[in-house]
Coordinates of C-alpha atoms in Angstrom, one line a residue:
X1 CA -61.1 169.1 117.8
X2 CA -61.5 171.4 114.8
X3 CA -60.6 175.1 115.2
X4 CA -60.6 178.1 113.0
X5 CA -58.3 181.0 114.2
X6 CA -58.5 184.6 113.2
X7 CA -55.9 187.3 113.8
X8 CA -54.4 190.5 112.2
X9 CA -50.8 191.1 111.1
X10 CA -51.9 194.7 110.5
X11 CA -55.0 196.9 110.6
X12 CA -55.9 196.9 114.3
X13 CA -55.5 200.1 116.3
X14 CA -54.4 201.9 113.1
X15 CA -55.8 203.2 109.8
X16 CA -54.5 201.1 107.0
X17 CA -52.0 198.3 106.6
X18 CA -54.8 195.7 106.6
X19 CA -53.7 192.1 106.7
X20 CA -55.9 189.4 108.2
X21 CA -55.3 185.7 108.7
X22 CA -57.6 182.7 108.9
X23 CA -55.9 179.5 110.0
X24 CA -57.0 176.0 110.9
X25 CA -55.1 172.7 111.3
X26 CA -53.7 172.5 107.7
X27 CA -54.7 175.7 105.9
X28 CA -53.9 179.5 106.1
X29 CA -55.4 182.2 104.0
X30 CA -55.0 185.9 104.2
X31 CA -57.5 188.6 103.4
X32 CA -56.1 191.9 102.1
X33 CA -52.5 193.1 102.0
X34 CA -52.6 196.9 102.3
X35 CA -50.4 199.8 103.2
X36 CA -50.5 202.7 105.7
X37 CA -49.5 206.2 104.7
X38 CA -47.6 208.2 107.4
X39 CA -49.8 211.1 108.6
X40 CA -47.7 213.4 110.8
X41 CA -44.1 212.8 109.9
X42 CA -43.1 211.0 106.8
X43 CA -39.5 212.3 106.3
X44 CA -39.3 210.5 103.0
X45 CA -41.1 207.4 104.1
X46 CA -43.6 206.3 101.5
X47 CA -45.6 203.9 103.6
X48 CA -45.8 201.1 106.1
X49 CA -46.8 197.5 105.5
X50 CA -47.3 194.5 107.8
X51 CA -44.6 192.0 108.5
X52 CA -45.4 189.0 106.3
X53 CA -42.9 186.5 107.8
X54 CA -45.7 184.4 109.3
X55 CA -46.9 183.4 105.8
X56 CA -43.8 183.7 103.7
X57 CA -42.4 180.3 104.3
X58 CA -45.4 178.6 105.8
X59 CA -46.4 175.5 103.8
X60 CA -50.0 175.8 105.0
X61 CA -50.5 179.1 103.2
X62 CA -52.9 178.9 100.3
X63 CA -53.7 182.4 99.0
X64 CA -54.6 186.1 99.4
X65 CA -58.2 187.3 99.0
X66 CA -58.7 191.0 98.2
X67 CA -62.0 192.7 99.3
X68 CA -61.8 195.9 97.3
X69 CA -59.4 198.0 95.1
X70 CA -58.1 200.6 97.6
X71 CA -54.6 201.0 98.9
X72 CA -55.6 199.9 102.4
X73 CA -56.5 196.5 100.9
X74 CA -54.0 195.7 98.2
X75 CA -51.1 198.2 98.0
X76 CA -48.6 195.9 99.9
X77 CA -48.9 193.1 97.3
X78 CA -45.9 194.2 95.2
X79 CA -43.6 194.2 98.3
X80 CA -45.0 190.9 99.5
X81 CA -44.3 189.3 96.1
X82 CA -40.8 190.8 96.0
X83 CA -39.9 189.0 99.2
X84 CA -42.0 185.9 98.8
X85 CA -43.2 185.1 95.2
X86 CA -45.5 182.3 94.0
X87 CA -48.7 183.5 95.6
X88 CA -52.3 183.0 94.5
X89 CA -54.3 186.3 94.6
X90 CA -58.2 186.2 94.5
X91 CA -60.7 189.0 93.9
X92 CA -63.4 190.3 91.6
X93 CA -62.7 190.9 87.9
X94 CA -62.5 194.7 88.5
X95 CA -60.2 194.3 91.5
X96 CA -57.9 191.8 89.8
X97 CA -57.5 194.2 86.8
X98 CA -56.4 196.9 89.2
X99 CA -54.1 194.6 91.1
X100 CA -52.5 193.5 87.8
X101 CA -51.9 197.1 86.8
X102 CA -50.3 197.8 90.1
X103 CA -48.0 194.8 89.9
X104 CA -47.0 195.8 86.4
X105 CA -45.8 199.2 87.6
X106 CA -43.5 197.5 90.0
X107 CA -42.2 195.1 87.3
X108 CA -43.2 192.1 89.3
X109 CA -42.6 189.0 87.1
X110 CA -45.9 187.5 86.0
X111 CA -44.7 184.0 86.7
X112 CA -44.2 184.8 90.3
X113 CA -47.9 185.1 91.1
X114 CA -51.3 183.9 89.8
X115 CA -54.4 186.2 89.7
X116 CA -57.7 184.4 90.0
X117 CA -61.1 186.0 89.4
X118 CA -63.9 184.9 91.7
X119 CA -67.6 185.8 91.5
X120 CA -70.4 185.7 94.1
X121 CA -71.2 182.2 95.3
X122 CA -68.0 180.7 93.8
X123 CA -66.6 178.1 96.3
X124 CA -62.8 178.2 96.6
X125 CA -61.8 175.0 98.4
X126 CA -58.5 174.4 100.4
X127 CA -58.4 171.0 102.1
X128 CA -61.2 171.3 104.6
X129 CA -61.5 175.1 104.4
X130 CA -63.9 176.9 102.0
X131 CA -64.0 180.6 101.0
X132 CA -67.2 181.9 99.4
X133 CA -67.3 185.5 98.0
X134 CA -70.4 187.8 98.2
X135 CA -71.0 191.1 96.5
X136 CA -71.1 194.1 98.8
X137 CA -71.6 197.8 98.3
X138 CA -68.7 200.2 98.8
X139 CA -67.0 203.2 97.1
X140 CA -65.2 200.9 94.7
X141 CA -67.0 198.6 92.2
X142 CA -66.4 194.9 92.5
X143 CA -66.1 194.9 96.3
X144 CA -66.5 191.5 98.0
X145 CA -67.1 190.1 101.4
X146 CA -65.9 186.5 102.2
X147 CA -67.5 183.7 104.1
X148 CA -64.7 181.5 105.6
X149 CA -65.9 178.1 106.9
X150 CA -64.7 174.6 107.7
X151 CA -68.4 173.5 107.9
X152 CA -68.3 173.7 111.7
X153 CA -66.9 177.1 112.4
X154 CA -68.0 180.0 110.1
X155 CA -66.9 183.6 109.8
X156 CA -68.1 186.4 107.5
X157 CA -65.4 189.0 106.8
X158 CA -66.4 192.3 105.3
X159 CA -64.3 195.5 104.9
X160 CA -65.2 198.9 103.4
X161 CA -69.0 198.5 102.9
X162 CA -72.5 199.7 103.5
X163 CA -76.1 198.9 102.4
X164 CA -78.2 200.9 99.9
X165 CA -79.1 201.4 96.2
X166 CA -76.5 203.4 94.3
X167 CA -76.7 203.6 90.5
X168 CA -74.4 201.2 88.6
X169 CA -73.3 199.5 91.8
X170 CA -74.9 196.4 93.4
X171 CA -78.1 197.0 95.4
X172 CA -77.4 195.6 98.9
X173 CA -79.4 195.2 102.0
X174 CA -78.0 193.5 105.1
X175 CA -81.2 191.6 105.5
X176 CA -81.0 190.0 102.1
X177 CA -77.2 189.5 102.3
X178 CA -77.6 187.6 105.6
X179 CA -80.2 185.3 104.0
X180 CA -77.7 184.5 101.2
X181 CA -74.9 183.7 103.6
X182 CA -76.8 181.8 106.2
X183 CA -75.8 181.2 109.8
X184 CA -72.4 182.5 111.0
X185 CA -70.6 182.2 114.2
X186 CA -68.4 185.4 113.9
X187 CA -68.9 188.6 112.0
X188 CA -65.7 190.5 111.2
X189 CA -66.5 194.0 110.0
X190 CA -64.9 197.4 109.3
X191 CA -65.7 200.0 112.0
X192 CA -63.5 202.8 110.8
X193 CA -66.5 205.2 110.5
X194 CA -68.0 204.3 113.9
X195 CA -68.0 208.0 114.9
X196 CA -70.5 208.9 112.2
X197 CA -74.2 208.8 112.6
X198 CA -76.8 208.1 109.9
X199 CA -76.6 205.6 107.0
X200 CA -73.6 206.1 104.7
X201 CA -75.6 205.7 101.5
X202 CA -78.1 208.4 102.6
X203 CA -75.2 210.9 102.9
X204 CA -73.5 209.9 99.7
X205 CA -75.5 211.5 96.9
X206 CA -73.9 214.7 95.5
X207 CA -76.1 215.0 92.4
X208 CA -78.6 217.3 94.0
X209 CA -75.8 219.6 95.1
X210 CA -74.2 219.6 91.7
X211 CA -77.5 220.2 89.9
X212 CA -78.2 223.2 92.1
X213 CA -74.7 224.7 91.4
X214 CA -74.8 224.0 87.7
X215 CA -78.2 225.6 87.4
X216 CA -77.8 228.7 89.6
X217 CA -74.1 229.4 90.2
X218 CA -72.0 228.3 87.2
X219 CA -72.4 229.9 83.8
X220 CA -72.5 227.8 80.7
X221 CA -69.0 229.0 79.7
X222 CA -67.4 228.4 83.1
X223 CA -65.5 225.3 84.2
X224 CA -66.2 223.3 87.3
X225 CA -63.2 221.6 88.9
X226 CA -64.1 218.8 91.2
X227 CA -61.4 217.5 93.6
X228 CA -62.1 213.9 94.8
X229 CA -60.1 210.9 96.0
X230 CA -59.6 208.4 93.3
X231 CA -60.6 205.6 95.7
X232 CA -64.1 207.2 96.0
X233 CA -65.1 206.0 92.6
X234 CA -68.8 205.9 93.3
X235 CA -68.8 209.7 93.8
X236 CA -66.8 210.3 90.7
X237 CA -69.2 208.2 88.6
X238 CA -72.1 210.3 90.1
X239 CA -70.3 213.5 89.0
X240 CA -70.0 212.1 85.5
X241 CA -73.7 211.2 85.3
X242 CA -74.6 214.8 86.4
X243 CA -72.2 216.1 83.7
X244 CA -74.0 214.1 81.1
X245 CA -77.4 215.6 82.2
X246 CA -76.0 219.1 81.8
X247 CA -74.2 218.4 78.5
X248 CA -70.8 219.1 79.9
X249 CA -67.7 217.2 78.8
X250 CA -65.6 215.6 81.5
X251 CA -61.9 215.7 81.8
X252 CA -60.2 212.9 84.0
X253 CA -57.0 214.4 85.5
X254 CA -55.5 211.5 87.4
X255 CA -53.9 208.4 85.8
X256 CA -55.0 206.0 88.5
X257 CA -58.7 206.8 88.1
X258 CA -58.4 207.0 84.4
X259 CA -57.3 203.4 84.3
X260 CA -60.0 202.4 86.9
X261 CA -62.7 204.1 84.7
X262 CA -61.6 202.2 81.6
X263 CA -61.5 199.0 83.6
X264 CA -65.0 199.7 85.0
X265 CA -66.4 200.2 81.5
X266 CA -64.7 197.0 80.2
X267 CA -65.7 194.8 83.2
X268 CA -69.3 196.0 83.7
X269 CA -70.1 196.7 80.1
X270 CA -71.5 200.2 80.9
X271 CA -71.7 202.8 78.1
X272 CA -70.0 206.1 78.6
X273 CA -71.8 207.9 81.4
X274 CA -70.2 211.2 80.2
X275 CA -68.4 212.5 77.2
X276 CA -64.7 212.3 78.0
X277 CA -62.2 214.9 76.8
X278 CA -58.5 214.5 76.5
X279 CA -56.9 216.0 79.6
X280 CA -54.3 217.8 77.5
X281 CA -57.0 219.9 76.0
X282 CA -58.7 221.0 79.3
X283 CA -57.1 224.5 79.3
X284 CA -58.8 225.1 75.9
X285 CA -62.2 224.3 77.2
X286 CA -64.5 226.8 78.9
X287 CA -67.5 224.4 79.4
X288 CA -66.2 221.3 81.1
X289 CA -66.1 219.5 84.4
X290 CA -62.5 218.6 85.4
X291 CA -62.1 215.7 87.8
X292 CA -58.8 216.2 89.7
X293 CA -58.2 212.9 91.4
X294 CA -55.4 211.4 93.5
X295 CA -54.8 209.5 96.7
X296 CA -55.8 211.1 100.0
X297 CA -52.1 211.6 100.8
X298 CA -51.3 213.5 97.5
X299 CA -54.5 215.2 96.4
X300 CA -54.0 218.5 98.3
X301 CA -50.4 218.7 97.0
X302 CA -51.8 218.5 93.5
X303 CA -54.4 221.2 94.1
X304 CA -51.6 223.5 95.5
X305 CA -49.5 222.9 92.5
X306 CA -52.4 223.8 90.2
X307 CA -53.3 226.9 92.2
X308 CA -49.7 228.2 92.1
X309 CA -49.5 227.8 88.4
X310 CA -46.9 225.0 88.6
X311 CA -48.9 222.3 86.9
X312 CA -48.0 221.4 83.4
X313 CA -51.5 220.7 82.1
X314 CA -54.0 222.5 84.2
X315 CA -54.0 226.3 84.8
X316 CA -56.6 227.7 87.2
X317 CA -58.6 230.6 85.9
X318 CA -60.3 233.5 87.7
X319 CA -63.8 232.3 86.7
X320 CA -63.2 228.7 87.5
X321 CA -65.3 227.0 90.2
X322 CA -63.8 224.5 92.6
X323 CA -65.8 221.8 94.4
X324 CA -64.0 219.9 97.2
X325 CA -65.6 216.5 97.7
X326 CA -62.6 215.2 99.7
X327 CA -63.1 215.7 103.4
X328 CA -59.5 215.6 104.9
X329 CA -58.4 212.4 106.7
X330 CA -57.1 212.7 110.2
X331 CA -53.8 214.5 110.2
X332 CA -54.4 216.2 106.8
X333 CA -56.5 219.1 107.9
X334 CA -53.6 221.6 107.6
X335 CA -52.8 220.5 104.0
X336 CA -56.5 220.8 103.2
X337 CA -56.7 224.4 104.5
X338 CA -53.5 225.5 102.8
X339 CA -54.7 224.2 99.5
X340 CA -57.9 226.2 99.8
X341 CA -56.0 229.3 100.7
X342 CA -53.9 229.0 97.5
X343 CA -57.0 228.5 95.4
X344 CA -58.7 231.5 97.0
X345 CA -55.8 233.7 95.7
X346 CA -57.0 232.9 92.1
X347 CA -60.7 232.3 92.4
X348 CA -63.3 232.9 95.2
X349 CA -65.7 230.3 93.7
X350 CA -65.0 227.5 96.2
X351 CA -67.5 225.0 97.5
X352 CA -66.9 222.3 100.1
X353 CA -68.7 219.0 100.9
X354 CA -67.4 217.9 104.3
X355 CA -68.3 214.8 106.3
X356 CA -71.6 216.2 107.5
X357 CA -72.8 216.6 103.9
X358 CA -71.0 213.8 102.1
X359 CA -69.9 210.3 103.2
X360 CA -68.0 207.6 101.4
X361 CA -69.7 204.2 101.2
X362 CA -68.2 202.8 104.4
X363 CA -70.4 201.5 107.2
X364 CA -71.3 204.2 109.9
X365 CA -72.3 203.5 113.5
X366 CA -75.9 202.9 112.4
X367 CA -74.8 200.7 109.5
X368 CA -72.7 198.5 111.8
X369 CA -75.6 198.1 114.3
X370 CA -78.0 197.1 111.5
X371 CA -75.4 194.6 110.1
X372 CA -75.1 192.9 113.5
X373 CA -78.9 192.8 113.9
X374 CA -79.4 191.1 110.6
X375 CA -76.5 188.7 110.7
X376 CA -77.1 187.6 114.3
X377 CA -73.6 186.3 114.9
X378 CA -72.5 184.7 118.2
X379 CA -69.4 186.9 118.1
X380 CA -68.5 190.3 116.6
X381 CA -64.9 191.5 115.8
X382 CA -64.4 195.2 114.9
X383 CA -61.5 195.7 112.5
X384 CA -59.6 198.2 110.3
X385 CA -59.5 201.2 112.6
X386 CA -58.2 202.9 115.7
X387 CA -58.9 201.2 119.1
X388 CA -61.2 204.0 120.2
X389 CA -63.5 203.4 117.2
X390 CA -63.5 199.7 118.0
X391 CA -64.6 200.5 121.6
X392 CA -67.3 202.8 120.3
X393 CA -68.6 200.1 117.9
X394 CA -68.5 197.6 120.8
X395 CA -70.6 199.8 123.1
X396 CA -73.1 200.7 120.4
X397 CA -73.6 197.2 119.2
X398 CA -74.0 195.9 122.8
X399 CA -76.5 198.6 123.5
X400 CA -78.7 198.2 120.4
X401 CA -78.5 194.5 119.5
X402 CA -79.0 191.2 121.3
X403 CA -75.3 190.3 121.3
X404 CA -73.6 190.4 124.7
X405 CA -70.7 192.8 125.2
X406 CA -68.4 189.9 126.3
X407 CA -68.9 188.4 122.8
X408 CA -67.7 191.6 121.1
X409 CA -63.9 191.1 120.7
X410 CA -61.5 194.0 120.2
X411 CA -58.2 192.5 119.0
X412 CA -54.8 194.1 118.6
X413 CA -52.4 193.1 115.9
X414 CA -51.1 189.6 116.6
X415 CA -53.8 188.6 119.1
X416 CA -55.5 185.4 118.1
X417 CA -59.2 184.7 118.3
X418 CA -59.5 180.9 118.5
X419 CA -62.9 179.4 117.7
X420 CA -63.4 175.7 118.1
X421 CA -66.3 173.5 116.9
X422 CA -67.7 173.6 120.5
X423 CA -67.6 177.4 120.5
X424 CA -64.8 177.4 123.0
X425 CA -63.0 180.7 122.5
X426 CA -59.5 181.8 123.5
X427 CA -58.2 185.4 123.1
X428 CA -54.9 185.0 125.0
X429 CA -52.6 183.6 122.3
X430 CA -50.3 185.9 120.3
X431 CA -48.3 185.3 117.1
X432 CA -45.1 187.0 116.1
X433 CA -44.0 189.1 114.3
X434 CA -46.5 191.8 113.9
X435 CA -44.2 194.7 113.3
X436 CA -44.3 197.5 110.8
X437 CA -42.1 197.2 107.7
X438 CA -41.0 200.6 106.4
X439 CA -41.2 201.3 102.6
X440 CA -38.8 204.0 101.3
X441 CA -39.2 204.3 97.5
X442 CA -39.3 200.7 96.2
X443 CA -37.1 199.5 99.1
X444 CA -38.5 197.1 101.6
X445 CA -37.4 197.4 105.2
X446 CA -34.0 198.9 104.3
X447 CA -34.4 201.9 106.5
X448 CA -34.2 201.9 110.3
X449 CA -35.8 204.0 113.0
X450 CA -32.5 205.7 113.5
X451 CA -32.5 206.9 109.9
X452 CA -36.1 208.2 110.4
X453 CA -34.9 210.0 113.5
X454 CA -32.1 211.6 111.5
X455 CA -34.6 212.8 108.8
X456 CA -36.9 214.1 111.5
X457 CA -34.0 216.2 112.9
X458 CA -33.1 217.6 109.5
X459 CA -36.8 218.3 108.7
X460 CA -37.3 220.2 112.0
X461 CA -34.2 222.3 112.3
X462 CA -31.2 220.8 110.6
X463 CA -27.8 219.6 111.9
X464 CA -24.6 221.4 112.9
X465 CA -21.4 219.5 113.6
X466 CA -18.4 221.3 115.2
X467 CA -15.1 219.4 115.4
X468 CA -12.3 221.1 117.4
X469 CA -8.7 219.9 117.8
X470 CA -7.5 221.0 121.3
X471 CA -4.1 221.1 122.9
X472 CA -4.7 219.0 126.1
X473 CA -2.2 221.0 128.1
X474 CA -3.4 224.6 127.4
X475 CA -7.0 223.8 126.3
X476 CA -6.5 225.9 123.2
X477 CA -7.7 225.2 119.6
X478 CA -4.7 224.1 117.5
X479 CA -6.6 224.6 114.3
X480 CA -9.7 226.5 113.1
X481 CA -12.8 224.5 114.1
X482 CA -14.3 222.4 111.3
X483 CA -18.0 223.4 111.0
X484 CA -20.6 221.7 108.9
X485 CA -24.2 222.8 108.5
X486 CA -27.0 220.7 107.0
X487 CA -30.5 222.0 106.5
X488 CA -29.8 225.1 108.5
X489 CA -29.0 228.0 106.1
X490 CA -28.7 228.9 102.4
X491 CA -25.5 228.8 100.4
X492 CA -25.3 232.6 100.5
X493 CA -25.3 232.7 104.3
X494 CA -23.2 229.6 104.8
X495 CA -19.7 231.3 105.1
X496 CA -20.9 234.1 107.3
X497 CA -22.7 231.6 109.6
X498 CA -19.6 229.4 109.9
X499 CA -17.5 232.5 110.8
X500 CA -20.0 233.5 113.5
X501 CA -20.1 230.0 115.0
X502 CA -16.3 229.9 114.9
X503 CA -15.9 233.2 116.8
X504 CA -18.2 232.0 119.6
X505 CA -16.3 228.8 119.9
X506 CA -13.1 230.7 120.5
X507 CA -14.8 232.9 123.1
X508 CA -16.2 229.9 125.1
X509 CA -12.9 228.0 124.9
X510 CA -11.1 231.1 126.4
X511 CA -13.7 231.7 129.1
X512 CA -12.1 230.7 132.5
X513 CA -15.6 230.1 133.9
X514 CA -15.7 226.7 132.2
X515 CA -13.2 224.4 133.7
X516 CA -13.8 221.1 132.1
X517 CA -14.1 220.0 128.4
X518 CA -17.6 218.7 129.2
X519 CA -18.7 222.2 130.4
X520 CA -17.2 223.8 127.3
X521 CA -19.0 221.3 125.0
X522 CA -22.4 221.9 126.6
X523 CA -21.9 225.7 126.5
X524 CA -21.0 225.7 122.8
X525 CA -24.0 223.4 122.0
X526 CA -26.5 225.6 123.8
X527 CA -25.0 228.9 122.6
X528 CA -24.9 227.9 119.0
X529 CA -28.4 226.5 119.1
X530 CA -29.9 229.7 120.5
X531 CA -27.8 231.8 118.0
X532 CA -29.2 229.9 115.0
X533 CA -32.7 230.0 116.4
X534 CA -32.7 233.8 116.7
X535 CA -31.0 234.3 113.3
X536 CA -32.8 231.7 111.1
X537 CA -35.8 230.7 113.2
X538 CA -34.6 227.0 113.2
X539 CA -33.6 224.9 116.2
X540 CA -30.9 222.6 114.9
X541 CA -29.2 219.6 116.5
X542 CA -25.7 220.7 117.5
X543 CA -23.0 218.1 117.9
X544 CA -19.7 219.2 119.4
X545 CA -16.6 216.9 119.3
X546 CA -13.2 217.6 120.9
X547 CA -10.1 215.9 119.6
X548 CA -7.4 216.2 122.3
X549 CA -3.7 216.4 121.2
X550 CA -1.0 215.6 123.8
X551 CA 2.3 217.6 123.4
X552 CA 5.1 215.1 124.2
X553 CA 7.6 217.9 124.9
X554 CA 5.3 219.3 127.6
X555 CA 4.8 215.8 129.1
X556 CA 8.6 215.3 129.3
X557 CA 9.0 218.7 131.0
X558 CA 6.4 217.8 133.6
X559 CA 8.0 214.4 134.2
X560 CA 11.4 216.1 134.9
X561 CA 9.9 218.5 137.4
X562 CA 8.2 215.7 139.2
X563 CA 11.4 213.7 139.4
X564 CA 13.3 216.7 140.9
X565 CA 10.6 217.2 143.5
X566 CA 10.9 213.5 144.6
X567 CA 14.8 213.8 144.8
X568 CA 14.6 217.0 147.0
X569 CA 12.0 215.3 149.2
X570 CA 14.4 212.4 149.9

C-alpha cells in the first residue's frame, strides 16, 4: 500500500526553525531549513535550529526545497551542510542567489552542495515522488509553494503567502492557483497570522501614507528615514517607488537588503525603481529617503545606535523624520519602545505604522479561510506557528468552510501524519529526534543548557563565590576568605565590596546562634545576597564553600583524654 507521510522536525508550536519532511517508501525530501531567534533570554545564543539527524545519514534523502528567502526558511542551511554535506538545494532563481550568498559568508565549500533553480511547473522527479513548484505572493520575490505527489497521494505545501496584486510581484488568486494545481488530498499552510482579520494584501500598501507625509509634513530639504525589516522586501520596494515619484534619492543602509535588491534587479530585469545614493554620502544629503534595514532581532538595536550618535555612517538630525514600518514581533515590544524614546530625544518627527495599519504579505485568518475554500482539500494541516494560532485557524476553517473539524490536523514537532492511497490516516506515530540545536556564533550544538543557565545567572545578577578554610575543631577561619565577584560590581568598587563581604563572613562564623556548618553557609549566602541587592540593586547567585582542616595535635590530645577516661572507669 502506497503512503506519503508528513511531519515537522521544527516549526510547530513555535515561531521559526521551520523544517518539514515528506517521506514515502523510498524517498525523503525536506521543505525549508530555518532558524529561530531567542526572544526573551538569549544570553549570547544566536539562534536555534532543528535537529537534522533524521536526514543526515538517511539513504532515502533526496533534497531540500526552499519556499522563500527569509531566515525562518533557509538560515539553518550553513549548519546543516557543516554537519552533513552533499545536499541538493532547490528554489527560485532569486531565492537560490540569496542562499548562495549566505553559504559563502560561512565559507561552506561549494563542492559540498548543489544549488538547483526551479521554475513554476517544473517537475522534479525522485523515484516515484514528484515535486512541482508554483509561484505564490509573499513579502519576498521568488516565493514558491510545492505540490508533492506520488500520483495517488497529493499534498500542497505553502508557507509565507497571500493573494493579491502587488506591483512587481506575481499576481495571485487562490481560485486561479487551485485550478493550476488541481485536486489535492492535503493542504499544508502557514497560519502564523491567524489572529489578524482582513486580507493581508489590502493592509500592505504604504504608498498613500508616504505620499501624504511627503506632500504635507516633510519639507523638500528634510530627510525621511524609514525603518523596515529587510525580509519585508515588498514594502521596501514600495517605498522606493514612492521616492521615485517625489524625486527623492534613496539610500539603502543594510547590507543584506542591498544584496537582495541587486539580486532582484538581476533576476527580474527590472529597471531602477529609485535613484540609489551611496550610503557613505547620506549625511551630506538633505533631500533623501534613507532605508534603515535589518533583521527583526537587530533592527531596533541599530535604531538605538543611530539615535545615540554611535553609528559610524548615519547621524540623526533634529529635522529628520522617522517612519517605523516594523511592527514589533512578540517579545520585542520593549526594544521597540526604547528605540522610539531614544529617537524622540533628537527629533519629534516620528510616525508609526503598526499591525492595524500595515501587514506583511502573510496569510491572515481571512486569507486562510479563502485558501481552504478554493483548494477544497480533504485534510488541512496548519504550520509555522504557535499552537494557539493553529487552534484558532482550525476553528475558523471548520466554521467557514465545508471541511470537517476532525480533518483539520494540528501536529506538534515529530508527530507523523500518515496518508495512504486509500485515505487511511494515522496521527499516532512519532519520529525522533525533534530537539532544538543551539547555535552560539558559528558553533553547532556545542553549548549546553547548563551553560545557558550560567549565562542567565550572570545576566540577571552576577555570581559571588566565597571559599573559606575552617579549623574543624574551633570552627574558625584559618585564612582570609577567598572572594570572587563576576558581573556584580565595577572594578572601582571591587576591593571595598570584598572587604565588606569578608567582615560579614567573620561575624557569622563567630555568632554562637549558628551551630552547624550548614547553618553558617546558609546564613552567609542569604546575608551577602541581601547586602549586594541593597548596595548595587542586583541579586547575585552566592556560592559558599567550606574547606575543613583537621588539626592532628588536637586529635591526639582528644584521644589521650578518652583513653584516660576508659582506664579510670575500669
